[in-house]
Short mmCIF file of C-alpha atoms in Angstrom, two decimals:
data_model
loop_
_atom_site.label_atom_id
_atom_site.label_comp_id
_atom_site.label_asym_id
_atom_site.label_seq_id
_atom_site.Cartn_x
_atom_site.Cartn_y
_atom_site.Cartn_z
CA UNK A 1 99.63 105.48 100.33
CA UNK A 2 97.75 107.08 97.47
CA UNK A 3 98.74 106.03 93.98
CA UNK A 4 99.90 108.96 91.88
CA UNK A 5 97.65 109.81 88.99
CA UNK A 6 98.86 108.88 85.54
CA UNK A 7 98.84 111.15 82.52
CA UNK A 8 95.87 110.65 80.20
CA UNK A 9 98.25 109.71 77.40
CA UNK A 10 99.03 106.52 79.36
CA UNK A 11 95.46 105.21 79.00
CA UNK A 12 95.97 103.66 75.54
CA UNK A 13 99.28 101.87 76.21
CA UNK A 14 98.01 100.67 79.60
CA UNK A 15 94.99 99.15 77.84
CA UNK A 16 97.18 97.61 75.10
CA UNK A 17 99.41 96.08 77.79
CA UNK A 18 96.41 94.65 79.65
CA UNK A 19 95.14 93.16 76.39
CA UNK A 20 98.55 91.51 75.81
CA UNK A 21 98.49 90.07 79.34
CA UNK A 22 94.98 88.66 78.75
CA UNK A 23 95.94 87.29 75.32
CA UNK A 24 98.99 85.51 76.74
CA UNK A 25 97.03 84.11 79.67
CA UNK A 26 94.07 82.91 77.60
CA UNK A 27 95.77 81.99 74.33
CA UNK A 28 99.22 80.79 75.30
CA UNK A 29 98.54 79.91 78.95
CA UNK A 30 101.45 82.16 79.96
CA UNK A 31 101.13 84.47 82.94
CA UNK A 32 102.76 87.88 82.73
CA UNK A 33 103.31 89.71 86.02
CA UNK A 34 104.81 93.04 84.87
CA UNK A 35 108.27 91.98 86.04
CA UNK A 36 111.45 92.56 84.04
CA UNK A 37 111.96 88.79 84.05
CA UNK A 38 108.59 88.25 82.32
CA UNK A 39 109.92 90.05 79.25
CA UNK A 40 112.00 86.98 78.47
CA UNK A 41 108.70 85.16 77.80
CA UNK A 42 107.45 88.01 75.62
CA UNK A 43 110.65 88.05 73.54
CA UNK A 44 110.32 84.30 73.12
CA UNK A 45 106.67 84.58 72.05
CA UNK A 46 107.54 87.22 69.44
CA UNK A 47 110.31 84.97 68.15
CA UNK A 48 107.86 82.05 67.84
CA UNK A 49 105.37 84.21 65.93
CA UNK A 50 108.15 85.36 63.59
CA UNK A 51 109.36 81.79 62.99
CA UNK A 52 105.82 80.73 62.10
CA UNK A 53 105.98 83.24 59.25
CA UNK A 54 103.02 85.37 60.29
CA UNK A 55 102.74 88.49 58.14
CA UNK A 56 103.37 91.73 60.01
CA UNK A 57 99.87 93.05 59.27
CA UNK A 58 98.35 90.00 60.98
CA UNK A 59 100.28 90.55 64.24
CA UNK A 60 100.65 94.32 64.32
CA UNK A 61 98.21 94.85 67.21
CA UNK A 62 99.77 92.02 69.23
CA UNK A 63 103.21 93.54 68.75
CA UNK A 64 101.85 96.91 69.88
CA UNK A 65 100.46 95.19 72.98
CA UNK A 66 103.77 93.46 73.71
CA UNK A 67 105.60 96.77 73.35
CA UNK A 68 103.11 98.52 75.62
CA UNK A 69 103.51 95.70 78.14
CA UNK A 70 107.30 96.20 78.11
CA UNK A 71 106.70 99.93 78.51
CA UNK A 72 104.54 99.31 81.56
CA UNK A 73 107.29 97.12 83.03
CA UNK A 74 109.71 100.04 82.53
CA UNK A 75 107.20 102.49 84.05
CA UNK A 76 106.89 100.30 87.15
CA UNK A 77 110.65 99.78 87.45
CA UNK A 78 111.81 103.36 86.83
CA UNK A 79 108.88 105.74 87.30
CA UNK A 80 108.95 106.58 83.57
CA UNK A 81 105.96 108.32 81.98
CA UNK A 82 104.17 107.67 78.70
CA UNK A 83 104.24 110.45 76.11
CA UNK A 84 102.65 110.61 72.67
CA UNK A 85 103.29 112.54 69.50
CA UNK A 86 101.65 112.03 66.14
CA UNK A 87 99.93 108.84 67.28
CA UNK A 88 103.18 107.22 68.46
CA UNK A 89 103.65 106.38 72.15
CA UNK A 90 107.02 106.38 73.88
CA UNK A 91 108.48 106.67 77.37
CA UNK A 92 110.56 109.26 79.14
CA UNK A 93 112.51 107.86 82.08
CA UNK A 94 113.25 110.10 85.06
CA UNK A 95 116.81 110.63 83.75
CA UNK A 96 115.28 112.35 80.69
CA UNK A 97 115.96 109.61 78.15
CA UNK A 98 113.38 108.52 75.59
CA UNK A 99 112.45 104.89 74.91
CA UNK A 100 110.15 103.38 72.29
CA UNK A 101 109.08 99.92 73.48
CA UNK A 102 106.39 99.59 70.80
CA UNK A 103 108.98 100.07 68.07
CA UNK A 104 111.30 97.67 69.91
CA UNK A 105 108.57 95.00 69.71
CA UNK A 106 108.46 95.58 65.93
CA UNK A 107 112.26 95.24 65.84
CA UNK A 108 111.96 91.97 67.78
CA UNK A 109 109.55 90.69 65.18
CA UNK A 110 112.13 91.58 62.54
CA UNK A 111 114.77 89.63 64.48
CA UNK A 112 116.73 92.72 65.59
CA UNK A 113 115.50 93.67 69.05
CA UNK A 114 114.76 92.55 72.58
CA UNK A 115 112.18 93.92 74.98
CA UNK A 116 114.09 92.31 77.85
CA UNK A 117 117.29 94.12 76.91
CA UNK A 118 115.45 97.40 76.31
CA UNK A 119 114.04 97.18 79.84
CA UNK A 120 117.44 96.30 81.28
CA UNK A 121 118.99 99.31 79.57
CA UNK A 122 116.20 101.66 80.69
CA UNK A 123 116.37 100.43 84.28
CA UNK A 124 120.17 100.56 84.41
CA UNK A 125 120.33 103.91 82.64
CA UNK A 126 122.32 102.63 79.67
CA UNK A 127 121.87 104.47 76.36
CA UNK A 128 120.06 102.60 73.62
#
């Protein structure tokens, strides 16, 4: 079966997600497999970074990578597509809803979000 081509806008978030996977594997010795269950580990890692008191500016690119990783999990689970406007990347699931996993990663860092729950809601079709 031939894999469907992905929109060009997906190239950046796909790369950010791959960077997050490599960072977790090499730095934290944690393997991420693009499963919904793996997002529990990502939420936990963001929480640890926040508890250590890292300034946002120091972890901004890592958070972007974690959000892109969560987005790729949603893409694989639902068939969502990446879209971009004004430099921001977000997802549109097949049911027409919009999701912003990169912003959700920022919310996690602030103690108010969860990539695991965002994925669950996107997969189950719940509004967020």
